[in-house]
């Protein structure tokens, strides 16, 4: 009798960071949000050490609001990876103060999608997908003994990873597929939420 080898896979839990200050009710909210989105400033987490994660190995963005929200103990291995930082973009290209005041996060999502499709983000779309591929290869090569790991990152970065995985890479050739994963009137992910994916 022949025995089939089991199919080995790693489950990756992709999770959005916890809350940070967006100054939604401040007079300079638009300027502040533009600076955050372009990574001219790096705000602190409002939920420091508030994120309890069950996996032993956690991969995390290099930004303050990501690193600071994770609660770790002596058994936690926290791996900081810059390519998990949020994808920077210039909100001012398609939005002004009055538009942001009227539409808020809706116009932010619309702007990101438009810049993504036009390949007019602060970093190129090619670089975004190169970073995703390299991240997945790195995790599989260096942490193959782990059955499950967690990645803590940011809204648009996670949506690009989700779109890449769930389209089996087709989004690299058909960028308009991003519209399926980022909806104008829906949150990308709630803070602390995300999606799971099995990597073979």
PDB file of C-alpha atoms in Angstrom:
ATOM      1  CA  UNK A   1       0.000   0.000   0.000  1.00  0.00           C
ATOM      2  CA  UNK A   2       1.329   3.411  -0.947  1.00  0.00           C
ATOM      3  CA  UNK A   3       1.081   6.263   1.507  1.00  0.00           C
ATOM      4  CA  UNK A   4       0.638   9.762   0.194  1.00  0.00           C
ATOM      5  CA  UNK A   5       2.755  12.467   1.762  1.00  0.00           C
ATOM      6  CA  UNK A   6       0.616  15.002   3.612  1.00  0.00           C
ATOM      7  CA  UNK A   7       0.216  18.397   1.984  1.00  0.00           C
ATOM      8  CA  UNK A   8       2.143  20.798   4.172  1.00  0.00           C
ATOM      9  CA  UNK A   9       0.963  24.355   4.472  1.00  0.00           C
ATOM     10  CA  UNK A  10       1.395  27.357   6.691  1.00  0.00           C
ATOM     11  CA  UNK A  11      -1.573  29.410   7.797  1.00  0.00           C
ATOM     12  CA  UNK A  12      -0.865  33.130   7.781  1.00  0.00           C
ATOM     13  CA  UNK A  13      -3.096  35.390   9.830  1.00  0.00           C
ATOM     14  CA  UNK A  14      -3.061  38.864   8.322  1.00  0.00           C
ATOM     15  CA  UNK A  15      -4.200  41.483  10.843  1.00  0.00           C
ATOM     16  CA  UNK A  16      -4.633  45.246  10.743  1.00  0.00           C
ATOM     17  CA  UNK A  17      -2.977  47.284  13.486  1.00  0.00           C
ATOM     18  CA  UNK A  18      -4.985  48.702  16.395  1.00  0.00           C
ATOM     19  CA  UNK A  19      -6.242  52.293  16.654  1.00  0.00           C
ATOM     20  CA  UNK A  20      -4.036  55.318  16.214  1.00  0.00           C
ATOM     21  CA  UNK A  21      -4.757  59.051  16.201  1.00  0.00           C
ATOM     22  CA  UNK A  22      -6.362  60.287  12.980  1.00  0.00           C
ATOM     23  CA  UNK A  23      -7.403  63.684  14.428  1.00  0.00           C
ATOM     24  CA  UNK A  24     -10.759  63.404  12.680  1.00  0.00           C
ATOM     25  CA  UNK A  25     -12.281  66.305  14.596  1.00  0.00           C
ATOM     26  CA  UNK A  26      -9.356  68.711  14.476  1.00  0.00           C
ATOM     27  CA  UNK A  27      -9.193  71.795  12.190  1.00  0.00           C
ATOM     28  CA  UNK A  28      -5.990  70.523  10.576  1.00  0.00           C
ATOM     29  CA  UNK A  29      -7.285  66.973  10.080  1.00  0.00           C
ATOM     30  CA  UNK A  30      -6.716  67.014   6.301  1.00  0.00           C
ATOM     31  CA  UNK A  31      -3.100  68.151   6.567  1.00  0.00           C
ATOM     32  CA  UNK A  32      -2.443  65.599   9.309  1.00  0.00           C
ATOM     33  CA  UNK A  33      -3.969  62.694   7.358  1.00  0.00           C
ATOM     34  CA  UNK A  34      -2.020  63.674   4.228  1.00  0.00           C
ATOM     35  CA  UNK A  35       1.201  63.586   6.254  1.00  0.00           C
ATOM     36  CA  UNK A  36       0.345  60.174   7.722  1.00  0.00           C
ATOM     37  CA  UNK A  37      -0.567  58.711   4.321  1.00  0.00           C
ATOM     38  CA  UNK A  38       2.636  60.018   2.718  1.00  0.00           C
ATOM     39  CA  UNK A  39       4.631  58.837   5.791  1.00  0.00           C
ATOM     40  CA  UNK A  40       5.976  62.295   6.577  1.00  0.00           C
ATOM     41  CA  UNK A  41       4.870  61.619  10.133  1.00  0.00           C
ATOM     42  CA  UNK A  42       4.581  58.369  12.070  1.00  0.00           C
ATOM     43  CA  UNK A  43       1.883  58.579  14.777  1.00  0.00           C
ATOM     44  CA  UNK A  44       1.881  56.482  17.932  1.00  0.00           C
ATOM     45  CA  UNK A  45      -0.565  53.711  18.745  1.00  0.00           C
ATOM     46  CA  UNK A  46      -3.538  54.544  20.961  1.00  0.00           C
ATOM     47  CA  UNK A  47      -3.644  50.913  22.145  1.00  0.00           C
ATOM     48  CA  UNK A  48      -0.077  50.213  23.223  1.00  0.00           C
ATOM     49  CA  UNK A  49       0.448  46.524  23.937  1.00  0.00           C
ATOM     50  CA  UNK A  50      -3.270  46.020  23.385  1.00  0.00           C
ATOM     51  CA  UNK A  51      -2.995  43.385  20.663  1.00  0.00           C
ATOM     52  CA  UNK A  52      -2.673  39.850  22.056  1.00  0.00           C
ATOM     53  CA  UNK A  53      -1.758  37.418  19.268  1.00  0.00           C
ATOM     54  CA  UNK A  54      -1.655  33.651  19.667  1.00  0.00           C
ATOM     55  CA  UNK A  55       1.130  32.758  17.222  1.00  0.00           C
ATOM     56  CA  UNK A  56       4.701  32.449  18.415  1.00  0.00           C
ATOM     57  CA  UNK A  57       6.117  34.257  15.383  1.00  0.00           C
ATOM     58  CA  UNK A  58       4.728  37.681  14.485  1.00  0.00           C
ATOM     59  CA  UNK A  59       5.820  39.753  11.508  1.00  0.00           C
ATOM     60  CA  UNK A  60       5.228  43.445  11.871  1.00  0.00           C
ATOM     61  CA  UNK A  61       5.489  46.784  10.089  1.00  0.00           C
ATOM     62  CA  UNK A  62       8.301  49.104  11.116  1.00  0.00           C
ATOM     63  CA  UNK A  63       5.928  51.997  11.849  1.00  0.00           C
ATOM     64  CA  UNK A  64       5.247  53.120  15.421  1.00  0.00           C
ATOM     65  CA  UNK A  65       1.518  52.449  15.352  1.00  0.00           C
ATOM     66  CA  UNK A  66       2.191  48.824  14.367  1.00  0.00           C
ATOM     67  CA  UNK A  67       5.121  47.941  16.634  1.00  0.00           C
ATOM     68  CA  UNK A  68       3.627  49.588  19.702  1.00  0.00           C
ATOM     69  CA  UNK A  69       0.217  47.886  19.633  1.00  0.00           C
ATOM     70  CA  UNK A  70       1.556  44.309  19.911  1.00  0.00           C
ATOM     71  CA  UNK A  71       1.676  42.612  23.278  1.00  0.00           C
ATOM     72  CA  UNK A  72       4.527  40.121  23.417  1.00  0.00           C
ATOM     73  CA  UNK A  73       5.992  37.838  26.031  1.00  0.00           C
ATOM     74  CA  UNK A  74       9.207  35.848  26.365  1.00  0.00           C
ATOM     75  CA  UNK A  75       7.922  33.220  23.919  1.00  0.00           C
ATOM     76  CA  UNK A  76       7.040  35.724  21.183  1.00  0.00           C
ATOM     77  CA  UNK A  77       9.399  36.291  18.273  1.00  0.00           C
ATOM     78  CA  UNK A  78       8.677  39.688  16.757  1.00  0.00           C
ATOM     79  CA  UNK A  79      10.162  40.183  13.290  1.00  0.00           C
ATOM     80  CA  UNK A  80      10.133  43.792  12.072  1.00  0.00           C
ATOM     81  CA  UNK A  81       9.881  44.074   8.286  1.00  0.00           C
ATOM     82  CA  UNK A  82       9.905  47.461   6.571  1.00  0.00           C
ATOM     83  CA  UNK A  83       8.065  46.116   3.512  1.00  0.00           C
ATOM     84  CA  UNK A  84       5.005  45.654   5.759  1.00  0.00           C
ATOM     85  CA  UNK A  85       4.802  49.423   6.247  1.00  0.00           C
ATOM     86  CA  UNK A  86       1.732  51.123   4.843  1.00  0.00           C
ATOM     87  CA  UNK A  87       1.931  51.957   1.132  1.00  0.00           C
ATOM     88  CA  UNK A  88       2.541  55.727   0.934  1.00  0.00           C
ATOM     89  CA  UNK A  89       0.570  57.948  -1.419  1.00  0.00           C
ATOM     90  CA  UNK A  90      -0.258  61.602  -1.980  1.00  0.00           C
ATOM     91  CA  UNK A  91      -3.898  62.235  -1.085  1.00  0.00           C
ATOM     92  CA  UNK A  92      -3.657  65.818  -2.375  1.00  0.00           C
ATOM     93  CA  UNK A  93      -3.458  64.595  -5.971  1.00  0.00           C
ATOM     94  CA  UNK A  94      -7.203  63.910  -6.025  1.00  0.00           C
ATOM     95  CA  UNK A  95      -8.581  65.516  -2.901  1.00  0.00           C
ATOM     96  CA  UNK A  96      -8.595  68.858  -1.083  1.00  0.00           C
ATOM     97  CA  UNK A  97      -9.563  69.942   2.419  1.00  0.00           C
ATOM     98  CA  UNK A  98     -13.251  70.444   1.601  1.00  0.00           C
ATOM     99  CA  UNK A  99     -13.481  67.061  -0.157  1.00  0.00           C
ATOM    100  CA  UNK A 100     -11.905  65.302   2.785  1.00  0.00           C
ATOM    101  CA  UNK A 101     -14.186  67.095   5.233  1.00  0.00           C
ATOM    102  CA  UNK A 102     -17.243  66.035   3.209  1.00  0.00           C
ATOM    103  CA  UNK A 103     -16.301  62.451   2.305  1.00  0.00           C
ATOM    104  CA  UNK A 104     -13.621  61.437   4.825  1.00  0.00           C
ATOM    105  CA  UNK A 105     -12.282  57.901   4.444  1.00  0.00           C
ATOM    106  CA  UNK A 106     -14.393  57.299   1.309  1.00  0.00           C
ATOM    107  CA  UNK A 107     -12.279  59.738  -0.696  1.00  0.00           C
ATOM    108  CA  UNK A 108      -9.102  58.233   0.792  1.00  0.00           C
ATOM    109  CA  UNK A 109     -10.050  54.783  -0.526  1.00  0.00           C
ATOM    110  CA  UNK A 110     -11.066  56.203  -3.912  1.00  0.00           C
ATOM    111  CA  UNK A 111      -7.799  58.074  -4.219  1.00  0.00           C
ATOM    112  CA  UNK A 112      -5.703  55.057  -3.313  1.00  0.00           C
ATOM    113  CA  UNK A 113      -7.451  52.890  -5.918  1.00  0.00           C
ATOM    114  CA  UNK A 114      -7.061  55.498  -8.635  1.00  0.00           C
ATOM    115  CA  UNK A 115      -3.375  56.026  -7.877  1.00  0.00           C
ATOM    116  CA  UNK A 116      -2.818  52.266  -7.694  1.00  0.00           C
ATOM    117  CA  UNK A 117      -4.428  51.644 -11.086  1.00  0.00           C
ATOM    118  CA  UNK A 118      -2.566  54.571 -12.659  1.00  0.00           C
ATOM    119  CA  UNK A 119       0.675  53.386 -11.034  1.00  0.00           C
ATOM    120  CA  UNK A 120       1.083  56.804  -9.436  1.00  0.00           C
ATOM    121  CA  UNK A 121       1.646  55.867  -5.805  1.00  0.00           C
ATOM    122  CA  UNK A 122       4.771  57.169  -4.058  1.00  0.00           C
ATOM    123  CA  UNK A 123       6.308  53.738  -4.674  1.00  0.00           C
ATOM    124  CA  UNK A 124       5.684  51.885  -7.932  1.00  0.00           C
ATOM    125  CA  UNK A 125       3.088  49.148  -8.221  1.00  0.00           C
ATOM    126  CA  UNK A 126       5.878  46.838  -9.390  1.00  0.00           C
ATOM    127  CA  UNK A 127       7.739  47.487  -6.139  1.00  0.00           C
ATOM    128  CA  UNK A 128       4.598  46.789  -4.093  1.00  0.00           C
ATOM    129  CA  UNK A 129       4.232  43.334  -5.636  1.00  0.00           C
ATOM    130  CA  UNK A 130       7.960  42.646  -5.507  1.00  0.00           C
ATOM    131  CA  UNK A 131       7.824  43.282  -1.755  1.00  0.00           C
ATOM    132  CA  UNK A 132       4.847  40.934  -1.383  1.00  0.00           C
ATOM    133  CA  UNK A 133       6.594  38.118  -3.275  1.00  0.00           C
ATOM    134  CA  UNK A 134       9.808  38.564  -1.314  1.00  0.00           C
ATOM    135  CA  UNK A 135       7.898  38.591   1.973  1.00  0.00           C
ATOM    136  CA  UNK A 136       6.129  35.310   1.232  1.00  0.00           C
ATOM    137  CA  UNK A 137       9.343  33.633   0.069  1.00  0.00           C
ATOM    138  CA  UNK A 138      11.179  34.848   3.165  1.00  0.00           C
ATOM    139  CA  UNK A 139       8.504  33.499   5.503  1.00  0.00           C
ATOM    140  CA  UNK A 140       8.330  30.119   3.783  1.00  0.00           C
ATOM    141  CA  UNK A 141      12.096  29.732   3.625  1.00  0.00           C
ATOM    142  CA  UNK A 142      12.938  30.906   7.137  1.00  0.00           C
ATOM    143  CA  UNK A 143       9.888  29.799   9.129  1.00  0.00           C
ATOM    144  CA  UNK A 144       8.664  26.649   7.397  1.00  0.00           C
ATOM    145  CA  UNK A 145       8.556  24.806  10.729  1.00  0.00           C
ATOM    146  CA  UNK A 146       5.738  27.070  11.926  1.00  0.00           C
ATOM    147  CA  UNK A 147       2.219  25.848  11.222  1.00  0.00           C
ATOM    148  CA  UNK A 148       0.824  29.334  11.687  1.00  0.00           C
ATOM    149  CA  UNK A 149       2.242  32.861  11.851  1.00  0.00           C
ATOM    150  CA  UNK A 150       0.733  36.338  12.143  1.00  0.00           C
ATOM    151  CA  UNK A 151       1.409  39.410  10.032  1.00  0.00           C
ATOM    152  CA  UNK A 152       0.491  42.809  11.480  1.00  0.00           C
ATOM    153  CA  UNK A 153       0.309  45.581   8.897  1.00  0.00           C
ATOM    154  CA  UNK A 154      -1.884  48.388   7.547  1.00  0.00           C
ATOM    155  CA  UNK A 155      -5.106  48.776   5.553  1.00  0.00           C
ATOM    156  CA  UNK A 156      -3.893  49.287   1.996  1.00  0.00           C
ATOM    157  CA  UNK A 157      -0.834  47.071   2.348  1.00  0.00           C
ATOM    158  CA  UNK A 158      -3.060  44.224   3.560  1.00  0.00           C
ATOM    159  CA  UNK A 159      -5.576  44.801   0.777  1.00  0.00           C
ATOM    160  CA  UNK A 160      -2.831  44.581  -1.844  1.00  0.00           C
ATOM    161  CA  UNK A 161      -1.545  41.365  -0.283  1.00  0.00           C
ATOM    162  CA  UNK A 162      -5.072  39.957  -0.145  1.00  0.00           C
ATOM    163  CA  UNK A 163      -5.709  40.858  -3.785  1.00  0.00           C
ATOM    164  CA  UNK A 164      -2.391  39.322  -4.852  1.00  0.00           C
ATOM    165  CA  UNK A 165      -3.057  36.056  -3.022  1.00  0.00           C
ATOM    166  CA  UNK A 166      -6.708  35.669  -3.939  1.00  0.00           C
ATOM    167  CA  UNK A 167      -6.190  36.460  -7.633  1.00  0.00           C
ATOM    168  CA  UNK A 168      -3.187  34.123  -7.734  1.00  0.00           C
ATOM    169  CA  UNK A 169      -1.029  37.060  -8.810  1.00  0.00           C
ATOM    170  CA  UNK A 170      -3.281  38.120 -11.695  1.00  0.00           C
ATOM    171  CA  UNK A 171      -3.625  41.610 -10.231  1.00  0.00           C
ATOM    172  CA  UNK A 172      -0.025  42.304 -11.256  1.00  0.00           C
ATOM    173  CA  UNK A 173      -1.242  42.328 -14.868  1.00  0.00           C
ATOM    174  CA  UNK A 174      -4.779  43.540 -14.255  1.00  0.00           C
ATOM    175  CA  UNK A 175      -4.566  46.283 -11.608  1.00  0.00           C
ATOM    176  CA  UNK A 176      -8.259  47.168 -11.907  1.00  0.00           C
ATOM    177  CA  UNK A 177      -8.941  43.984  -9.930  1.00  0.00           C
ATOM    178  CA  UNK A 178      -8.159  46.074  -6.852  1.00  0.00           C
ATOM    179  CA  UNK A 179     -11.720  47.421  -7.107  1.00  0.00           C
ATOM    180  CA  UNK A 180     -13.001  44.030  -5.978  1.00  0.00           C
ATOM    181  CA  UNK A 181     -11.018  44.257  -2.749  1.00  0.00           C
ATOM    182  CA  UNK A 182     -11.305  47.944  -1.851  1.00  0.00           C
ATOM    183  CA  UNK A 183     -14.847  49.303  -1.858  1.00  0.00           C
ATOM    184  CA  UNK A 184     -15.533  53.033  -1.701  1.00  0.00           C
ATOM    185  CA  UNK A 185     -18.130  52.838   1.055  1.00  0.00           C
ATOM    186  CA  UNK A 186     -16.732  49.966   3.092  1.00  0.00           C
ATOM    187  CA  UNK A 187     -13.886  49.885   5.586  1.00  0.00           C
ATOM    188  CA  UNK A 188     -10.880  47.972   4.363  1.00  0.00           C
ATOM    189  CA  UNK A 189     -10.599  46.154   7.714  1.00  0.00           C
ATOM    190  CA  UNK A 190     -11.620  47.036  11.236  1.00  0.00           C
ATOM    191  CA  UNK A 191      -8.733  47.638  13.603  1.00  0.00           C
ATOM    192  CA  UNK A 192      -7.412  44.246  14.700  1.00  0.00           C
ATOM    193  CA  UNK A 193      -9.300  42.411  11.952  1.00  0.00           C
ATOM    194  CA  UNK A 194      -8.072  40.933   8.674  1.00  0.00           C
ATOM    195  CA  UNK A 195      -8.050  37.646   6.786  1.00  0.00           C
ATOM    196  CA  UNK A 196      -6.377  34.218   6.890  1.00  0.00           C
ATOM    197  CA  UNK A 197      -4.644  32.458   4.030  1.00  0.00           C
ATOM    198  CA  UNK A 198      -2.971  29.045   3.678  1.00  0.00           C
ATOM    199  CA  UNK A 199       0.416  29.114   1.946  1.00  0.00           C
ATOM    200  CA  UNK A 200       1.523  25.789   0.442  1.00  0.00           C
TER     201      UNK A 200
END
